[in-house]
mmCIF file of C-alpha atoms in Angstrom:
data_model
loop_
_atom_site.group_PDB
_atom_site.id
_atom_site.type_symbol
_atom_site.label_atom_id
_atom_site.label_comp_id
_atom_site.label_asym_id
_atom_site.label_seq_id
_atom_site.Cartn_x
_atom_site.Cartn_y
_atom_site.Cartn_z
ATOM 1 C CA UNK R 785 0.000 0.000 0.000
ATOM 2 C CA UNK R 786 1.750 3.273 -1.249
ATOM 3 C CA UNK R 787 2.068 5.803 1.178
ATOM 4 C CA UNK R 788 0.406 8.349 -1.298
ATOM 5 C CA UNK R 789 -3.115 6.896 -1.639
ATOM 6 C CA UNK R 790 -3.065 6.616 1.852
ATOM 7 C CA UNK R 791 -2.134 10.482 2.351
ATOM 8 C CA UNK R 792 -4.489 10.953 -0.058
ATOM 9 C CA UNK R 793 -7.421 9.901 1.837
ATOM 10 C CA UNK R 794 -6.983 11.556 4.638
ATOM 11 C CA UNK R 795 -6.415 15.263 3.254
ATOM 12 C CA UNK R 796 -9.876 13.814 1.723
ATOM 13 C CA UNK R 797 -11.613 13.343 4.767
ATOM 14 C CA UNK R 798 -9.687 16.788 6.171
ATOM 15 C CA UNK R 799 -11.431 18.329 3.234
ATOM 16 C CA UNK R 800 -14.816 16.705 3.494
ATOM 17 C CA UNK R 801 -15.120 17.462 7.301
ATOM 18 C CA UNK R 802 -14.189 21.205 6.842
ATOM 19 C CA UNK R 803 -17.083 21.097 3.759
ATOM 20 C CA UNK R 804 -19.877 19.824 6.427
ATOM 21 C CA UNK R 805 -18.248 21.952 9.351
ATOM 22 C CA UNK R 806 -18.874 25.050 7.127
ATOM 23 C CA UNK R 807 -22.697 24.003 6.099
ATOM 24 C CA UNK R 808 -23.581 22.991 9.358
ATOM 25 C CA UNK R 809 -22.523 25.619 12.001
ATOM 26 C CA UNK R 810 -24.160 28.285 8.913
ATOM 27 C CA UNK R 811 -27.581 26.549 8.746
ATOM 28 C CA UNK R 812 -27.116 25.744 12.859
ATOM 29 C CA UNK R 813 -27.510 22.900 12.779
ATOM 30 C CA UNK R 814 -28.586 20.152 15.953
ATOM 31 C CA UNK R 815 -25.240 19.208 17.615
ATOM 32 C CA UNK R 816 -27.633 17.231 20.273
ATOM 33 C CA UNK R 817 -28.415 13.762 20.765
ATOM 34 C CA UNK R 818 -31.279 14.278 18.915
ATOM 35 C CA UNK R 819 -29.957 16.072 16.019
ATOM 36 C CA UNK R 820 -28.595 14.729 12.912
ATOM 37 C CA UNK R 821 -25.313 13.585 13.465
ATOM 38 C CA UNK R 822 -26.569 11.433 16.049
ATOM 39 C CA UNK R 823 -29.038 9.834 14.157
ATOM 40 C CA UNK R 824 -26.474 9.754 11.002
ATOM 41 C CA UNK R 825 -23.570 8.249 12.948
ATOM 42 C CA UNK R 826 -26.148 5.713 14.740
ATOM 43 C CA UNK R 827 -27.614 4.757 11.246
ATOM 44 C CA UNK R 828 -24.219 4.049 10.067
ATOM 45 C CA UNK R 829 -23.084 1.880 13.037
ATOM 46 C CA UNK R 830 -25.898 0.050 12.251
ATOM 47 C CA UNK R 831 -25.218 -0.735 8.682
ATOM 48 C CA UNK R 832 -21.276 -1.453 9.727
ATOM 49 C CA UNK R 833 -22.563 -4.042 11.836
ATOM 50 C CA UNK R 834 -25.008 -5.858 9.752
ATOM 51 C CA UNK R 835 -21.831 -5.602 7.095
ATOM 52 C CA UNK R 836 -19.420 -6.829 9.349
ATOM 53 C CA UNK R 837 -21.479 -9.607 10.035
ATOM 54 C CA UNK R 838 -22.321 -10.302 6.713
ATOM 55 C CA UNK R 839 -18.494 -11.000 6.169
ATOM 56 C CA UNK R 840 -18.580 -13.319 8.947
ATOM 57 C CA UNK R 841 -21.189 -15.540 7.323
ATOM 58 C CA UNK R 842 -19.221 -15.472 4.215
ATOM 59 C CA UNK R 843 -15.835 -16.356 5.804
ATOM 60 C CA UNK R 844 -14.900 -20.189 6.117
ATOM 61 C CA UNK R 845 -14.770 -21.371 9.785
ATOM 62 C CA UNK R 846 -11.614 -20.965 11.681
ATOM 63 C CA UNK R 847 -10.222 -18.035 9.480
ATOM 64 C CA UNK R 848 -8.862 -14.970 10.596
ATOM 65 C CA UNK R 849 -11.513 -12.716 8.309
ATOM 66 C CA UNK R 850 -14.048 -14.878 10.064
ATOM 67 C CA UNK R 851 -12.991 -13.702 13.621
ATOM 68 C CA UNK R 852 -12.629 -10.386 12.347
ATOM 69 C CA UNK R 853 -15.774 -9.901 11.148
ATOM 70 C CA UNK R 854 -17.345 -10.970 14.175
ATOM 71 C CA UNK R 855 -15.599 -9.087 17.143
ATOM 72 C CA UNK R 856 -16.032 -6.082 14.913
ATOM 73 C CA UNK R 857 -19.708 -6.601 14.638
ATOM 74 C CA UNK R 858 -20.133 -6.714 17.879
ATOM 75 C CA UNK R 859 -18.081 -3.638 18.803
ATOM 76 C CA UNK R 860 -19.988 -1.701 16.431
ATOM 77 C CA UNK R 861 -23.642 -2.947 18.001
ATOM 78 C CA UNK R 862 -21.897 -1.529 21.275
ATOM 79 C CA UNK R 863 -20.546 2.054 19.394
ATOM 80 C CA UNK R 864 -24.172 2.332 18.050
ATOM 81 C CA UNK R 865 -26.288 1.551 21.311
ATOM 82 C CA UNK R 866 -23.911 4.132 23.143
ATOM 83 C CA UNK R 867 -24.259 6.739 20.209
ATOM 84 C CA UNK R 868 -28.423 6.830 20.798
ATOM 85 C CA UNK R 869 -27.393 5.553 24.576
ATOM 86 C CA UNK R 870 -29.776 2.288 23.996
ATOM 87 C CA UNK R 871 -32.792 3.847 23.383
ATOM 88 C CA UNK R 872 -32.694 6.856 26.082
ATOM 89 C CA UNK R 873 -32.663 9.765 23.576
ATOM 90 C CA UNK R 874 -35.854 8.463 22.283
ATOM 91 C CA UNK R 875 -37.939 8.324 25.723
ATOM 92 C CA UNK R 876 -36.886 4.754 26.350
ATOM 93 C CA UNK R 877 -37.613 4.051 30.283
ATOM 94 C CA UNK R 878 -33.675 4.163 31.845
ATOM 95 C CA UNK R 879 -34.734 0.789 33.388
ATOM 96 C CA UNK R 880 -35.119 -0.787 29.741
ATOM 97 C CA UNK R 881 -31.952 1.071 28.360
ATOM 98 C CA UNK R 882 -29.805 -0.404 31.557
ATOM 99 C CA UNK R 883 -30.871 -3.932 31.490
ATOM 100 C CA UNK R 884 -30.582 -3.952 26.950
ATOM 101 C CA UNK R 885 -27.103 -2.303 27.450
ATOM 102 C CA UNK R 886 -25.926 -5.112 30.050
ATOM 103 C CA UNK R 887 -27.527 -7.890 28.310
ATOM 104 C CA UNK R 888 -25.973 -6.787 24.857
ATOM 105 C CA UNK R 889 -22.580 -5.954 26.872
ATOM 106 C CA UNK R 890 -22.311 -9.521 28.415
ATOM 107 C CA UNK R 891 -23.069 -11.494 24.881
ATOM 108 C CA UNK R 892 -20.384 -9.409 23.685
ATOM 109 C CA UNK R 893 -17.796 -10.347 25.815
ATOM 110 C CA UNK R 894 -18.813 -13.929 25.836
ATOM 111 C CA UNK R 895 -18.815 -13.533 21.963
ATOM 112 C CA UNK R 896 -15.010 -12.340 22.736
ATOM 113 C CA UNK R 897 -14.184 -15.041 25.063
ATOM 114 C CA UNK R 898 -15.247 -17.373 22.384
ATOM 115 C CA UNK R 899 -13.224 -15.587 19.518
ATOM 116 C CA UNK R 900 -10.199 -15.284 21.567
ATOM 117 C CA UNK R 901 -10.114 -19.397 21.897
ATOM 118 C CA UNK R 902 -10.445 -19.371 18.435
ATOM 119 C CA UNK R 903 -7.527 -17.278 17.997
ATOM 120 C CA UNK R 904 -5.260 -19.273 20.001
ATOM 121 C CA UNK R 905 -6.340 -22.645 18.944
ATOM 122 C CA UNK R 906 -6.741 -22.643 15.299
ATOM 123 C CA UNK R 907 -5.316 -19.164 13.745
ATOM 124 C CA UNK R 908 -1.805 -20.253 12.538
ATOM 125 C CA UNK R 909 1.465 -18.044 12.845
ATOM 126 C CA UNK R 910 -0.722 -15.323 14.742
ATOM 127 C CA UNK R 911 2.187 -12.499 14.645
ATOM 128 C CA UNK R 912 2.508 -13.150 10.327
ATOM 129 C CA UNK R 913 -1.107 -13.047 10.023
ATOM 130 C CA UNK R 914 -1.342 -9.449 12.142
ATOM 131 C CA UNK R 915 1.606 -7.617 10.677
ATOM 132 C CA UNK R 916 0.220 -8.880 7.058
ATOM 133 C CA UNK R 917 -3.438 -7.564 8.095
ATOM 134 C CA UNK R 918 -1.590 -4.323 8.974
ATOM 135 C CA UNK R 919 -0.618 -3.367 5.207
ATOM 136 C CA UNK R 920 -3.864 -3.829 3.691
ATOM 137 C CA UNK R 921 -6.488 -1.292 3.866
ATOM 138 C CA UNK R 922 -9.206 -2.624 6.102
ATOM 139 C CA UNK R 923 -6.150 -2.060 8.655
ATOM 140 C CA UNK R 924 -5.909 1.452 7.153
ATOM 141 C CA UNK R 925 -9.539 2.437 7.592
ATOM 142 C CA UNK R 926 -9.963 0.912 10.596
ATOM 143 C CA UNK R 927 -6.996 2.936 12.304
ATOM 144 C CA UNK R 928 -8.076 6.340 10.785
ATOM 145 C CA UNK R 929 -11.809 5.705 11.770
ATOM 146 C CA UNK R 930 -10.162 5.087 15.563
ATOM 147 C CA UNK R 931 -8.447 8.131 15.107
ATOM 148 C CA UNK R 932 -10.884 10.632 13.931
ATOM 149 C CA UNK R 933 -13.562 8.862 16.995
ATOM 150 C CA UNK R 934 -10.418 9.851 18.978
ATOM 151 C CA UNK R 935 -10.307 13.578 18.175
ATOM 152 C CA UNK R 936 -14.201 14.057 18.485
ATOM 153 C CA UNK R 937 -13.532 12.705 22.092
ATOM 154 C CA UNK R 938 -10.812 15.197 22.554
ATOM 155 C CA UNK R 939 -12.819 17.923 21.033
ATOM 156 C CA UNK R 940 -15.928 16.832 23.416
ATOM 157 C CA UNK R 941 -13.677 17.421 26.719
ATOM 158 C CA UNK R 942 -13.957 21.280 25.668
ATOM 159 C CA UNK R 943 -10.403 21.456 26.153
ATOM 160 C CA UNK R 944 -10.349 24.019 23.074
ATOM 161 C CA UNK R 945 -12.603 26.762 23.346
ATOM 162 C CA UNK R 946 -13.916 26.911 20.030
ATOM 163 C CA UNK R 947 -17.966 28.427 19.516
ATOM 164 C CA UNK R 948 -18.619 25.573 17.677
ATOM 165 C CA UNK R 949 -16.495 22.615 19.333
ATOM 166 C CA UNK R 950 -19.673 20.229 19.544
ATOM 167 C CA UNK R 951 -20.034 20.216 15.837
ATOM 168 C CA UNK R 952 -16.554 19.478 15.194
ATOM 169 C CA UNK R 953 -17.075 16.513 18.059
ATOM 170 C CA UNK R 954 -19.542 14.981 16.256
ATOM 171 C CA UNK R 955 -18.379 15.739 12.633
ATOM 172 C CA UNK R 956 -15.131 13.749 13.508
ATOM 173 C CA UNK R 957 -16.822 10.977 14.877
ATOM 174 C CA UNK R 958 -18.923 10.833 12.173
ATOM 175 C CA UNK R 959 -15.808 10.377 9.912
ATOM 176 C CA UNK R 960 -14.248 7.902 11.915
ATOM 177 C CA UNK R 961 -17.332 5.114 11.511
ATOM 178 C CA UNK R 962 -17.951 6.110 8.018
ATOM 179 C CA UNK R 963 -14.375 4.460 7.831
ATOM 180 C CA UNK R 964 -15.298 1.516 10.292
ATOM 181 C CA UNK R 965 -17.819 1.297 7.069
ATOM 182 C CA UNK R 966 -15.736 1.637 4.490
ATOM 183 C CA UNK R 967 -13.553 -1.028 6.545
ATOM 184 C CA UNK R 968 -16.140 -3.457 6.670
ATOM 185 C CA UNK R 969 -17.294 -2.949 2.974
ATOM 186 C CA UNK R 970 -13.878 -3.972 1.648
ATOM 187 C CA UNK R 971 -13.838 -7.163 4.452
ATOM 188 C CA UNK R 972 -17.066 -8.196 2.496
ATOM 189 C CA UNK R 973 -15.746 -8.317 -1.005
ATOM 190 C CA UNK R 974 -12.749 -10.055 -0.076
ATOM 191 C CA UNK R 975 -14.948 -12.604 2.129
ATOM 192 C CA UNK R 976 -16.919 -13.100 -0.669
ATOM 193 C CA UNK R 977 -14.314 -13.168 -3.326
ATOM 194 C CA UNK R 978 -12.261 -15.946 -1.169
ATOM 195 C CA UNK R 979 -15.409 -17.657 -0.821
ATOM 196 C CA UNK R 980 -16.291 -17.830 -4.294
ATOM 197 C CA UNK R 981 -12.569 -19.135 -5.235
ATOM 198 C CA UNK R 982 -13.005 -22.065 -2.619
ATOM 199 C CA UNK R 983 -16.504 -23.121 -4.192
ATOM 200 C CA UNK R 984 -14.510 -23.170 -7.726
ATOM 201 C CA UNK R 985 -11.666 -24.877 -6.306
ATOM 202 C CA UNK R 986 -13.638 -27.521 -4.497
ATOM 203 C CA UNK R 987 -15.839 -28.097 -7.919
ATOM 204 C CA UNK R 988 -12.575 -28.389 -10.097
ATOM 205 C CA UNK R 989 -11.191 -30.646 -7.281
ATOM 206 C CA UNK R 990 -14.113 -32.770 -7.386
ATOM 207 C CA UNK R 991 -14.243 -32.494 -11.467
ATOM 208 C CA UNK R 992 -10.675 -34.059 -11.049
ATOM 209 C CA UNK R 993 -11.513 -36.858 -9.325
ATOM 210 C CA UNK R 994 -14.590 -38.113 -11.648
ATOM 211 C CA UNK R 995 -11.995 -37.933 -14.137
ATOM 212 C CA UNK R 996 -9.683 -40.249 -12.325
ATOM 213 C CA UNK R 997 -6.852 -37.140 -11.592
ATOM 214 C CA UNK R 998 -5.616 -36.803 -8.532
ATOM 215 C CA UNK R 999 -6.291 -32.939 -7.408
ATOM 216 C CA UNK R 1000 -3.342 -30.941 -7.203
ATOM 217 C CA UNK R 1001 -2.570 -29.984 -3.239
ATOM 218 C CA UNK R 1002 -2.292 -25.625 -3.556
ATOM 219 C CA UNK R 1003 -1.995 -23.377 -0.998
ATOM 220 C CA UNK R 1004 -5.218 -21.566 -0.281
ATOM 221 C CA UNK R 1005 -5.112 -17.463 -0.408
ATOM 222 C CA UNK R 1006 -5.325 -15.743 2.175
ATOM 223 C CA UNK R 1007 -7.609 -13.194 2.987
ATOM 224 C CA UNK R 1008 -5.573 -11.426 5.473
ATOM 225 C CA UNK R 1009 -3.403 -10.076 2.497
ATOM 226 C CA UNK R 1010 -5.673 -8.029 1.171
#
């Protein structure tokens, strides 16, 4: 991955943010729970995780992109229950929101318990298969989506005392899950794509042997190298 494209996109989403900074604080708009960067950033959470999980269906058992795709779902059903905090902002009784937040919470992190076996057991030459993951761009829009979440939390602190801090809060955050999106969009074609060459490679394997061949033993791509 070229350092340029990489520069590239991020003077992008520079450029994009100070676009919808500049329309939003001159047609006022809602920086509230209520408003619509909440509901935006919510929306998209939402879609990430139905994505994220859709890559997890599509991922063979016991592969990395399988894992991957679901931990991440599940972090972004967290991010997206906290963003509309689980109901509350839309007159949900704070005894419902609690009791959905810890049920959700604790099938998470028995969802992570779970994963993290997985890891350990069948996930060969775990340090290759991270530092591989880490040059491909799912890695890249993951870490700038962290980033830019990162700077709308620093911005919410007030630390700056800029008129319009709360729009630049939620502006960069919601930058930093339209990459989580972006993320999981790419995780889906390449699920899919790996899928679709193990369905072909099974067929000609099984093509071979009616034919009396013996099937040729290849390595299998991986997905993390994309």
């Amino acid at each position: 991955m070229h350092i340029i494209k990489p520069g590239l996109c991020i003077v992008a989403m520079l450029a994009i943010n100070a676009l919808l900074y500049s329309v939003s604080t001159d047609a006022d708009w809602d920086p509230s729970e209520t408003g619509p960067f909440e509901t935006a950033q919510a929306l998209v959470l939402l879609l990430t995780a139905g994505l994220w999980t859709t890559a997890w269906r599509l991922a063979n058992k016991g592969t990395f992109g399988r894992l991957l795709g679901i931990v991440l779902a599940g972090f972004a059903v967290w991010f997206g229950g906290r963003e509309i905090a689980w109901g509350g902002i839309y007159g949900v009784p704070f005894a419902i929101t609690r009791g959905l937040e810890i049920v959700i919470v604790a099938v998470i992190l028995v969802m992570l318990f779970c994963q993290a076996r997985i890891w350990f057991a069948r996930i060969p030459d775990r340090t290759r298969t991270l530092l591989v993951f880490a040059r491909t761009w799912r890695f890249f829009f993951l870490a700038l989506g962290a980033a830019s979440v990162l700077v709308g939390d620093f911005l919410d602190k007030k630390i700056l005392a800029l008129q319009y801090s709360q729009h630049l809060e939620e502006i960069f955050e919601l930058s930093g899950w339209l990459c989580f999106l972006v993320a999981a969009a790419c995780h889906v074609s390449i699920t899919a794509g790996l899928g679709a060459l193990h369905v072909r490679d099974r067929r000609a394997n099984g093509a071979m042997k009616a034919a009396g061949f013996s099937p040729s033993r290849e390595a299998s791509p991986s997905e993390a190298g994309r």
